[in-house]
Coordinates of C-alpha atoms and ligand atoms in Angstrom, one line a residue:
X1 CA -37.0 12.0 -0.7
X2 CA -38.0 8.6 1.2
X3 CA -36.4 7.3 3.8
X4 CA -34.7 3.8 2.8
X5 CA -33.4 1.2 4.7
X6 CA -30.4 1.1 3.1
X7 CA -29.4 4.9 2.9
X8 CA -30.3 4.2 7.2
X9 CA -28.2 2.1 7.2
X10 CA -24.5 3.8 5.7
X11 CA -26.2 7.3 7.4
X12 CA -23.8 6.4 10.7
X13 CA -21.0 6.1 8.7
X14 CA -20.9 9.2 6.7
X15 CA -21.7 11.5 9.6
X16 CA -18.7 13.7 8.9
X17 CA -20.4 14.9 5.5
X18 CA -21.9 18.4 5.0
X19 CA -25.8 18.0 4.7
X20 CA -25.6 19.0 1.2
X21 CA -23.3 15.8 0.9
X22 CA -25.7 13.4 2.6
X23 CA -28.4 14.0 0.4
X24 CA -26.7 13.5 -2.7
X25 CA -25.7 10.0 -1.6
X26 CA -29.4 9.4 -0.6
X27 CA -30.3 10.5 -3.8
X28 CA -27.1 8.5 -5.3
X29 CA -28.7 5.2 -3.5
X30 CA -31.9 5.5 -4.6
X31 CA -30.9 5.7 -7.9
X32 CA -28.5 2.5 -7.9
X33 CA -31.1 0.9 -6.4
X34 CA -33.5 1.6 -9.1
X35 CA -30.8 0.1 -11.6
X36 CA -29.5 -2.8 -9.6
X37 CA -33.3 -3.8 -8.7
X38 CA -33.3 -7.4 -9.7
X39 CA -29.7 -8.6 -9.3
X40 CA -28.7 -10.8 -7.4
X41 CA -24.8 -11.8 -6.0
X42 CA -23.7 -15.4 -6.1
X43 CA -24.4 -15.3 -2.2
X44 CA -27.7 -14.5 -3.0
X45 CA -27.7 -11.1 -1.4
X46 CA -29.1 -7.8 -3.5
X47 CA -26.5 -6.2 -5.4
X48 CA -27.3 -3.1 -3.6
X49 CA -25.8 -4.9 -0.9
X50 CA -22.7 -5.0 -2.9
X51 CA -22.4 -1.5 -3.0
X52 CA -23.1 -0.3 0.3
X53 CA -20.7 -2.2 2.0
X54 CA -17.8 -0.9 -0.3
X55 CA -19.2 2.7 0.4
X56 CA -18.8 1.9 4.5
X57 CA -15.0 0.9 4.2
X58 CA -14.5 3.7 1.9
X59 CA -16.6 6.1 4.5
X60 CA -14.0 4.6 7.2
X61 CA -11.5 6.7 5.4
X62 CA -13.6 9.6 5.5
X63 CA -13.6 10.9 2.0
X64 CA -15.3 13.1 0.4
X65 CA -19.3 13.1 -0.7
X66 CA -18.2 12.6 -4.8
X67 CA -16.4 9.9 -3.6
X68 CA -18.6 8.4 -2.0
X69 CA -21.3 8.7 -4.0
X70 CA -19.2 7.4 -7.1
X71 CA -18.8 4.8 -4.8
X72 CA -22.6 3.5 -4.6
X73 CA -22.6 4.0 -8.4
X74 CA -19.7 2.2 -9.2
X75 CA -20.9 -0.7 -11.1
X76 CA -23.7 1.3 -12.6
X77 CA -22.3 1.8 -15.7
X78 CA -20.5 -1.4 -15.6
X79 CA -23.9 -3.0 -15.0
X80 CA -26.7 -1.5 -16.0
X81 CA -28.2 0.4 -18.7
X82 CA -27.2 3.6 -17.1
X83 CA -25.4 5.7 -19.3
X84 CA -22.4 8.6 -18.8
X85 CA -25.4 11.1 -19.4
X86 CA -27.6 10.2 -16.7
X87 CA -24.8 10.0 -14.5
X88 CA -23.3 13.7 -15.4
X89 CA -26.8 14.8 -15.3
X90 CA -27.7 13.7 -12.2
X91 CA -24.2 13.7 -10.0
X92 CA -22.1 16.5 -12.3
X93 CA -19.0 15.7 -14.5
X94 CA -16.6 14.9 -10.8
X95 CA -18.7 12.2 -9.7
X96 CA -18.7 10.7 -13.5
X97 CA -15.1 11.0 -13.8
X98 CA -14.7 8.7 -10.8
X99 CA -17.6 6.3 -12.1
X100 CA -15.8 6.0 -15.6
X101 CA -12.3 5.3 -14.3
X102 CA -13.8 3.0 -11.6
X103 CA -15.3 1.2 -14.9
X104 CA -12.0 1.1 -16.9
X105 CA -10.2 -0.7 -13.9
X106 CA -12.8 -2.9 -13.6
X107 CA -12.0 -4.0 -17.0
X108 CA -8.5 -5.1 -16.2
X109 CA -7.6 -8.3 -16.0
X110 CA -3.7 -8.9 -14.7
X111 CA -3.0 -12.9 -14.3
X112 CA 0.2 -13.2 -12.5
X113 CA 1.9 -15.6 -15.1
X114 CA 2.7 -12.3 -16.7
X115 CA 4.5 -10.8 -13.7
X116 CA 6.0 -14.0 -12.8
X117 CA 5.9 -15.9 -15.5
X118 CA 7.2 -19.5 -15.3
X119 CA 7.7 -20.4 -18.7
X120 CA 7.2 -17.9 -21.6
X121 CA 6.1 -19.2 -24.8
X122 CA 5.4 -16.6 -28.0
X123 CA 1.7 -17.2 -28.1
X124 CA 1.7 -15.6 -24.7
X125 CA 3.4 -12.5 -26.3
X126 CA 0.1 -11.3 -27.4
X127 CA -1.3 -11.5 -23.6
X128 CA 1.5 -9.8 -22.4
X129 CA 0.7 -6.7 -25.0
X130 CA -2.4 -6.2 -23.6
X131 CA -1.6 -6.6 -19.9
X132 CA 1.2 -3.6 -20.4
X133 CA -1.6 -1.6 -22.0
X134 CA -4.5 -2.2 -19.1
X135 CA -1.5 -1.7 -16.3
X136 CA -0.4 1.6 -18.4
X137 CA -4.4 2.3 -17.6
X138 CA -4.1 1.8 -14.3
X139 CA -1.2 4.0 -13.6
X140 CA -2.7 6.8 -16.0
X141 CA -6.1 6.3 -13.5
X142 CA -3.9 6.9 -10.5
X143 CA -1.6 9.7 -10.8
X144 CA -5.0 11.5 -11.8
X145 CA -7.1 10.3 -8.9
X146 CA -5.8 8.4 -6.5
X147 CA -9.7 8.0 -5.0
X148 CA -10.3 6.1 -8.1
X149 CA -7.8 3.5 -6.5
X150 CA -8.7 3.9 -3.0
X151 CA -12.3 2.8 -4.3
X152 CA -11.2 0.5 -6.2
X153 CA -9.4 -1.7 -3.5
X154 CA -12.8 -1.5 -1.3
X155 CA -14.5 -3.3 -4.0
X156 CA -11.7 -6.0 -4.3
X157 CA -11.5 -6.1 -0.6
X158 CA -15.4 -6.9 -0.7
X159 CA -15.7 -9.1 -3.6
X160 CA -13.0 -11.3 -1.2
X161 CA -15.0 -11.6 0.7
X162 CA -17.7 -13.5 -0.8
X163 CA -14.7 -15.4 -3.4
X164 CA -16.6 -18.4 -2.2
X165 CA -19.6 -18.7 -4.0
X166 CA -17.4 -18.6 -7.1
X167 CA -16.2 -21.0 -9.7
X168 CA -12.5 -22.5 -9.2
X169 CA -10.7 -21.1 -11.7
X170 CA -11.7 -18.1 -11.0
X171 CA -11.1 -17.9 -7.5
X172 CA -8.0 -18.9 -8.3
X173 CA -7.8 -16.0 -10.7
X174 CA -8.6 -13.2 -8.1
X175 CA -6.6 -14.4 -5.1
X176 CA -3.6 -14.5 -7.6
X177 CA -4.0 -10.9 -9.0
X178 CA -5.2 -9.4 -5.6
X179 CA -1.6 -10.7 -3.9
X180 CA 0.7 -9.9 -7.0
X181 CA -1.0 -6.3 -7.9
X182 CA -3.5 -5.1 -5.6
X183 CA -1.9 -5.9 -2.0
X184 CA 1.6 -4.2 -3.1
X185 CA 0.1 -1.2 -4.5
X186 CA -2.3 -0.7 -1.3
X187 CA 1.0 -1.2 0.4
X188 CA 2.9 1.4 -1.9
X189 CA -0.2 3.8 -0.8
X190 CA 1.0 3.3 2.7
X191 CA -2.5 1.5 3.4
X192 CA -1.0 -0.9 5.6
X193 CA -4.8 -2.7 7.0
X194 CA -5.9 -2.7 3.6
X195 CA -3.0 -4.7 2.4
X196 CA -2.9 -7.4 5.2
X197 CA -7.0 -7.7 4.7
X198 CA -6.4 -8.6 1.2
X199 CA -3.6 -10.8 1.4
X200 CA -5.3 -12.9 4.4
X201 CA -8.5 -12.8 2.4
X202 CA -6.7 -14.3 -1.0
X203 CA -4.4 -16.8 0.9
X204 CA -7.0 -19.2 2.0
X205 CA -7.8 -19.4 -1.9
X206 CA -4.2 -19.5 -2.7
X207 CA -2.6 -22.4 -1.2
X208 CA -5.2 -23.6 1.3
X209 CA -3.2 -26.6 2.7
X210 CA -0.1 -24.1 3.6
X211 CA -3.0 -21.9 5.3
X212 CA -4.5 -24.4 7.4
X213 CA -0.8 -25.7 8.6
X214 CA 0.3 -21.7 9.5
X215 CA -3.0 -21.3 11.7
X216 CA -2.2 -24.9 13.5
X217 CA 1.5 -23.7 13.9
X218 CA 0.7 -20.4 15.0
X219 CA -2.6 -20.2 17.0
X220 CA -0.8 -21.8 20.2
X221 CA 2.1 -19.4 20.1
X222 CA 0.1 -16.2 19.1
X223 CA -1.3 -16.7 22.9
X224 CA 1.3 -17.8 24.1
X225 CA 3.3 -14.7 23.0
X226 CA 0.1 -12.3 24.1
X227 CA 0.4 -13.8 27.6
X228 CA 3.9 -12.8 27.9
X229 CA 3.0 -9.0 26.8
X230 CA 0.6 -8.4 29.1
X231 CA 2.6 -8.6 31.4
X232 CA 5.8 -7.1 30.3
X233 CA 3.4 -4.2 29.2
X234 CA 2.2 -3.9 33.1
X235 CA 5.5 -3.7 34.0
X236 CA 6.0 -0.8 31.2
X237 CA 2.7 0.9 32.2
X238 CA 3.9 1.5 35.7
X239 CA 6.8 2.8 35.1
X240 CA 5.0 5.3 32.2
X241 CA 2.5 6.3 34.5
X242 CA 5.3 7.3 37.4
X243 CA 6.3 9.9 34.2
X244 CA 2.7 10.6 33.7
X245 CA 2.5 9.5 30.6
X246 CA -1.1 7.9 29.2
X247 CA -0.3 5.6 27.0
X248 CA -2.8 3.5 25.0
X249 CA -1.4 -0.4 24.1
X250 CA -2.5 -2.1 21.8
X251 CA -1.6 -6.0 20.8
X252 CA -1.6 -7.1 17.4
X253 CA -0.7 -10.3 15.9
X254 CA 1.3 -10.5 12.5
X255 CA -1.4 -10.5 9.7
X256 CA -1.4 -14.6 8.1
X257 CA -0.1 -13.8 4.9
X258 CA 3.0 -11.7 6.1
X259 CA 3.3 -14.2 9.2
X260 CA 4.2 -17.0 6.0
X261 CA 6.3 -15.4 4.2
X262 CA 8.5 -14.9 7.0
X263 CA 8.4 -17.9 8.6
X264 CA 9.7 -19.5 4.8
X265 CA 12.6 -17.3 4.8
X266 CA 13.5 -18.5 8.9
X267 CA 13.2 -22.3 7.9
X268 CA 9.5 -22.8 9.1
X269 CA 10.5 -22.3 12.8
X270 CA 8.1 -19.8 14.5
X271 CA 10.1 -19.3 18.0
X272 CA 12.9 -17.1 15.2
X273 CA 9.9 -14.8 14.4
X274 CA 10.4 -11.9 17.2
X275 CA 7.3 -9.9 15.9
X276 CA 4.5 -12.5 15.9
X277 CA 2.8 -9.9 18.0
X278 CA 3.6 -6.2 17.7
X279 CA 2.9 -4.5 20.9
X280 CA 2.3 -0.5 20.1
X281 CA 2.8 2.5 23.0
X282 CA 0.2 5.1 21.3
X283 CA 1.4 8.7 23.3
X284 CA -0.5 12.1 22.2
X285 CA 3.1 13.8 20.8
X286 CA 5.7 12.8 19.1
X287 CA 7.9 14.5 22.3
X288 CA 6.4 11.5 24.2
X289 CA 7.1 8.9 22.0
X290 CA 10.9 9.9 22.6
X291 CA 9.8 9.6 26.1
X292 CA 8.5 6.3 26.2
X293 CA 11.6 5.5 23.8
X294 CA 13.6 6.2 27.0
X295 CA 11.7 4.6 29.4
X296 CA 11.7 1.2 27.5
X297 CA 15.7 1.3 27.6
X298 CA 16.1 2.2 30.8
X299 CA 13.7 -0.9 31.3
X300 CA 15.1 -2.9 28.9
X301 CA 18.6 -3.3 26.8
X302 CA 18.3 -2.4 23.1
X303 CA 19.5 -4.2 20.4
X304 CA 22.4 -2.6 18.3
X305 CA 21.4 -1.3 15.3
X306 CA 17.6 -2.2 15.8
X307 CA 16.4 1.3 16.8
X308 CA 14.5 2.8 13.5
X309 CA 13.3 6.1 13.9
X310 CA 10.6 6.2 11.3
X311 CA 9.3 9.7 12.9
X312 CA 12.4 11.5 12.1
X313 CA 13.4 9.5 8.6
X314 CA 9.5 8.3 7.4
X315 CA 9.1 5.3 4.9
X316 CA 8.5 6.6 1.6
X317 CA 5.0 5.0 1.6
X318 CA 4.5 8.0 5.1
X319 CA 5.2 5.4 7.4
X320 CA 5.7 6.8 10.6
X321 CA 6.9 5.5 14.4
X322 CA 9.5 4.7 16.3
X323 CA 10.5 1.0 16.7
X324 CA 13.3 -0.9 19.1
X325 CA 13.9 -4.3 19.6
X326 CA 15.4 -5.2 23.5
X327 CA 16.0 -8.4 25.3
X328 CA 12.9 -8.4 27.4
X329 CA 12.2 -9.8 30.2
X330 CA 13.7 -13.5 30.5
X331 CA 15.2 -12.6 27.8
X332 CA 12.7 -12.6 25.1
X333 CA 13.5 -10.5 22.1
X334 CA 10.8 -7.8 22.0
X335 CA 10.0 -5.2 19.3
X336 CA 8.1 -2.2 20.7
X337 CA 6.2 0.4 18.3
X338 CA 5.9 3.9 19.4
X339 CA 3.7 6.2 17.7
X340 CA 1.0 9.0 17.9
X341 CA -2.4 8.5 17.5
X342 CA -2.5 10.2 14.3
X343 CA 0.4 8.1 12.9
X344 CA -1.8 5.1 13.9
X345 CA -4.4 5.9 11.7
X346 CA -1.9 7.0 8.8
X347 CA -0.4 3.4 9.1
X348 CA -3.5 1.7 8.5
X349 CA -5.4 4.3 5.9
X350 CA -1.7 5.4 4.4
X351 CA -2.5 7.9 1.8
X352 CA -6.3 8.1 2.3
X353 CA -6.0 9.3 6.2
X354 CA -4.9 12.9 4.3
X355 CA -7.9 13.2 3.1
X356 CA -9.6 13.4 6.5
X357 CA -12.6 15.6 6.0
X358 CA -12.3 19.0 7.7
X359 CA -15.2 21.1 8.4
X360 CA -16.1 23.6 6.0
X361 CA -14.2 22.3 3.4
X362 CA -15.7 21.7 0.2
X363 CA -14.9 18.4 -1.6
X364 CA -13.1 20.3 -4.8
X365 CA -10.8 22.1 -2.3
X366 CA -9.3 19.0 -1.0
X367 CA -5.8 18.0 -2.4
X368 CA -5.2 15.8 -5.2
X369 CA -2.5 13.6 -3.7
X370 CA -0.2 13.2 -5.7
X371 CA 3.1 10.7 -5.8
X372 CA 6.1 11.4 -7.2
X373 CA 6.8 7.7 -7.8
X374 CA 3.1 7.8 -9.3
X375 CA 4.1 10.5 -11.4
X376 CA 7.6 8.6 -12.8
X377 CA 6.1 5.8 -13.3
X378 CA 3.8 7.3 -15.9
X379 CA 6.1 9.2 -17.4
X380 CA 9.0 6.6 -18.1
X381 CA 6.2 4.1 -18.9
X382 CA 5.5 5.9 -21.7
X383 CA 9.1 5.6 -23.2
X384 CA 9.2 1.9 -22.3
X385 CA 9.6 -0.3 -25.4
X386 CA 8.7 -3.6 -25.0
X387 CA 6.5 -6.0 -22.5
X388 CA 9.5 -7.6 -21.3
X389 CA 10.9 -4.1 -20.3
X390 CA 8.1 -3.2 -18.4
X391 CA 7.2 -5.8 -16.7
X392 CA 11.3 -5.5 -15.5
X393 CA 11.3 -2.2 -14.9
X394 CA 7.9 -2.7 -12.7
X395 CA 9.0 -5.2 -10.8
X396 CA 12.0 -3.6 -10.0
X397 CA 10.9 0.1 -9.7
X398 CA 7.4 -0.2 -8.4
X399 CA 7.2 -3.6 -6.3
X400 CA 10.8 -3.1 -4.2
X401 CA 10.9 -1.7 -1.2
X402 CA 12.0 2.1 -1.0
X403 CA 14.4 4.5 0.6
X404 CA 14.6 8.3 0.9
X405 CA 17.9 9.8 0.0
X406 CA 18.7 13.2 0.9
X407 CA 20.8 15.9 -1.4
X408 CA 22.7 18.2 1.1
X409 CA 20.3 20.9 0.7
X410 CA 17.6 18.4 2.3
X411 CA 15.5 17.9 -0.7
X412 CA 14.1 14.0 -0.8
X413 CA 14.7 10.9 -3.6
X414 CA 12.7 8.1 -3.1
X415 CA 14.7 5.6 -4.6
X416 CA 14.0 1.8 -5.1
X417 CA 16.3 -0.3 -2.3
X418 CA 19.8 -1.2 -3.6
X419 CA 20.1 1.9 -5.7
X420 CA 23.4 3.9 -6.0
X421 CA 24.6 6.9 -6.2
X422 CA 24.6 6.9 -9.9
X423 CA 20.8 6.3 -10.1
X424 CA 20.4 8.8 -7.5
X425 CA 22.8 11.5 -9.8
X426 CA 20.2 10.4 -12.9
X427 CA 17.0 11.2 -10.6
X428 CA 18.5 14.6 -10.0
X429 CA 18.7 15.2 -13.6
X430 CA 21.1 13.3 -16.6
X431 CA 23.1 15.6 -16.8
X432 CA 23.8 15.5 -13.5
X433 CA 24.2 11.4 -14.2
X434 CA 25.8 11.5 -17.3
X435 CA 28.8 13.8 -15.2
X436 CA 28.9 11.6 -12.2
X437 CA 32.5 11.2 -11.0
X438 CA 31.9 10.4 -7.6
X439 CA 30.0 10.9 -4.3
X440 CA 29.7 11.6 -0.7
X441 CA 28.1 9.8 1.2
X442 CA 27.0 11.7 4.5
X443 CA 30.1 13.5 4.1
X444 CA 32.7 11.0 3.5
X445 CA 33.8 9.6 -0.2
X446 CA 32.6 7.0 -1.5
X447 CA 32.4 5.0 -5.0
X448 CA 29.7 5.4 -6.8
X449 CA 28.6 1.9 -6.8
X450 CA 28.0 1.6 -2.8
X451 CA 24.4 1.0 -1.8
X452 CA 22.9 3.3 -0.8
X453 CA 21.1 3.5 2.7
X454 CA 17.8 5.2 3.9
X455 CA 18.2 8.5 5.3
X456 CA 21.6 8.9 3.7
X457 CA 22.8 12.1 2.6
X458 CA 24.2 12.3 -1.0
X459 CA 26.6 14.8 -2.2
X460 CA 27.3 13.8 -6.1
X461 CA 30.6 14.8 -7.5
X462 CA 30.6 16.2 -11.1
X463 CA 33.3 16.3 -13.6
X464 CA 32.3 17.7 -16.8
X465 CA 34.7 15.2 -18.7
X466 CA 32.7 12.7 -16.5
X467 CA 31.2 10.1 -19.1
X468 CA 28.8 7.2 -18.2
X469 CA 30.3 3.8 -18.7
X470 CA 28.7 0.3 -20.3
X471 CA 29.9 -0.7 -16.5
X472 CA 27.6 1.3 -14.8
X473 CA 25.1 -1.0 -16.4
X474 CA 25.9 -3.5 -14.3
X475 CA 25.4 -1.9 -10.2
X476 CA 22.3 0.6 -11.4
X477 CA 19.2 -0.4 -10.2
X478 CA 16.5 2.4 -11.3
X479 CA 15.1 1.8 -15.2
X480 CA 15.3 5.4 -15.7
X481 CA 19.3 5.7 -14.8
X482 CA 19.8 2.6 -17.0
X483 CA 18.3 4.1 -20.2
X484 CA 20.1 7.6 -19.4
X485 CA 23.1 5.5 -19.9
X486 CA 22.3 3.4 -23.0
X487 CA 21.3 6.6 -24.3
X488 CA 24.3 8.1 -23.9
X489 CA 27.2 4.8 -24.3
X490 CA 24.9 4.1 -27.6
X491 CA 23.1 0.9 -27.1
Ligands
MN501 MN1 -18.2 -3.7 -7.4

């Protein structure tokens, strides 16, 4: 095998591979080069170019050598005359799995009139019908490969950033789909970098003019705001180190996109934005981020009811840390993160930092992820009738934010915000639902309406008379608890 300059030059970032591995991806380059020889990007760069880059951010996650090299192939089908044969042939039947499913997303075109539609007219009807069927694809590719994904928002992430060279409209076209489809599902992954990267990548594209007025807003008071937490963190650091604890700090101002959507919900005015620059206490246990917890009140006073213990109740997209908002010094309303350095990495890779390569392990033997919201998504999706219902049920189901509810013997729901003790009842089972006559919440009665809370306990109270009524219709939140109960009242 020759050396090339461009297998040199991803070589440092796929390290971590077994030898066996590395050469496959040589080999893998090579190859894509051969195909891609002669085409160009807008920018003007080799195509090759193209692909390597979307191999290093996937490499940053560490996965595994098929992924990685279906990752340089992953436009060759798309692209070239390369066909499935070649590619089984060469790279076996995993590596063309991933290819092929990379193709098929590729082929998916979501515009966000359909999610968010602004007026609906029946010619459109026919759009919608296909968009259900391509994001039906999309689900089907991820509950069986989640890498398929995890590749997949690389690419996006790299075409992003080179949106520039391309025509308006469809600029326009991307930035809109990567905000309303791929950002929220890198976010449902728990892939907390890769969701901020592509929304602050889109925005500029989006709504330039609101873009350029955040930056003027917020450049002055992003320093401003650093300034203040250096020092407050000295302060911290001292009194740390007199409990000999190490801590690493790290300073990070509130990603564009996320910094505007917050400042239009508090009226435009930046000084009622307490987060515009997270400051994070990294610790090596979790025992020490209780300890630095401590510390920081006995500094500081907390904030009622602003203490959320992510380590001991995690988000359902694996979030974990510990945060607490105090009045700081002069006063200054300060949110703190405290977390481990493996959590760190989890909250920027989510999902993919599971798949961290261990030594010795061959790629088949590492775990499918797999989600259970992933899994209920495909199978109600399957059921769902028309376009309209879908794109409801999505929108509800799969773009809300999410608790965990606990049944008392511990086992977890992850439940869309707002849902009830019904819909909890009808993800237990519908017979449990269809029999719900009440509940407990964390031991004390309560109706079955209430909204439910993260980390609550749920205790549901069955009556075999129990019926569901068309009122229930009205508080449910989850599509699946609402179609138990039409199934049952008849409608
Ligand atoms: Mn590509």
């Amino acid at each position: 095998m020759t050396a090339n300059k461009y297998y040199i030059g991803l070589k440092p970032d796929i390290q971590y591979l077994p030898h066996t591995d590395l050469a496959r991806v040589e080999k893998a380059i090579e190859f894509a080069q051969k195909w891609h020889q002669g085409q160009f990007r807008l920018s003007g760069e080799p195509y090759i170019e193209h692909v390597l880059s979307v191999s290093k951010t996937v490499a940053q996650m560490n996965l595994d050598g098929d992924a990685i090299v279906a990752c340089v192939l992953h436009d060759t089908l798309e692209d070239t005359p390369v066909t499935q044969n070649d590619i089984k042939k060469n790279f076996g039947a995993d590596v063309l799995r991933l290819v092929d499913g990379l193709t098929k997303l590729d082929r998916i075109r979501i515009s966000s009139s359909w999610l968010w539609p602004i007026k609906t007219s029946y010619r459109e009807v026919d759009r919608y019908e296909n968009q259900v069927d391509t994001l039906r694809k999309m689900f089907l590719a991820m509950s069986k490969d989640l890498r398929v994904i995890i590749i997949k928002l690389s690419d996006r992430l790299n075409n992003l950033a080179t949106l520039n060279y391309l025509p308006e409209a469809k600029r326009q076209r991307i930035a809109r789909e990567t905000i309303d489809i791929y950002a929220p599902i890198a976010n449902r992954l728990g892939m907390g970098e890769f969701k901020g990267q592509l929304e602050d990548l889109a925005f500029p594209y989006l709504n330039p003019k609101e873009y350029l007025w955040l930056r003027k807003l917020a450049v002055p008071e992003i320093d401003t705001r650093k300034k203040y937490l250096k020092k407050v963190a000295s302060r911290l650091l001292n009194k740390l180190q007199q409990g000999h604890l190490k801590p690493v700090i790290k300073y990070r101002a509130k990603r564009w996109y996320s910094l505007y959507q917050k400042l239009i919900k508090y009226d435009r005015d930046i000084k009622k934005i307490n987060d515009l620059v997270a400051i994070r206490i990294i610790v090596p246990t979790i025992e020490d981020c209780y300890n630095v917890l401590g510390q920081i009140h006995s500094l500081w006073q907390p904030i009622p009811g602003r203490i959320k213990d992510y380590i001991a109740l995690p988000k359902p997209n694996g979030y974990r840390s510990i945060h607490t908002t105090v009045f700081c010094d002069k006063g200054v309303i300060t949110e703190f993160q405290i977390r481990t350095p493996q959590m760190d990495r989890q909250a920027e890779f989510g999902i993919a930092a599971h798949w961290h390569y261990k030594e010795g392990q061959s790629s088949s033997k590492i775990p499918k992820m797999k989600l259970q919201w992933v899994n209920e998504l495909t199978r109600w999706q399957s059921r769902v009738k028309s376009a309209k219902d879908f794109k409801d049920a999505l929108k509800m189901d799969f773009f809300s934010d999410r608790i965990f509810v606990y049944t008392p013997k511990g086992e977890v729901k992850d439940l869309p915000e707002g849902s009830t003790p019904v819909d909890f009842a009808y993800s237990i089972h519908s017979a449990v639902g269809n029999q719900c006559a009440g509940a407990r919440i964390n031991a004390k009665m309560s109706s079955i309406d209430t909204k439910l809370q993260n980390g609550d306990v749920v205790e549901i109270v069955k009556n075999n008379k129990a019926k569901p009524k068309r009122d229930w219709l009205k508080f449910v939140k989850t599509e699946h608890a609402r179609a138990c109960i039409r199934k049952v009242i008849g409608q």
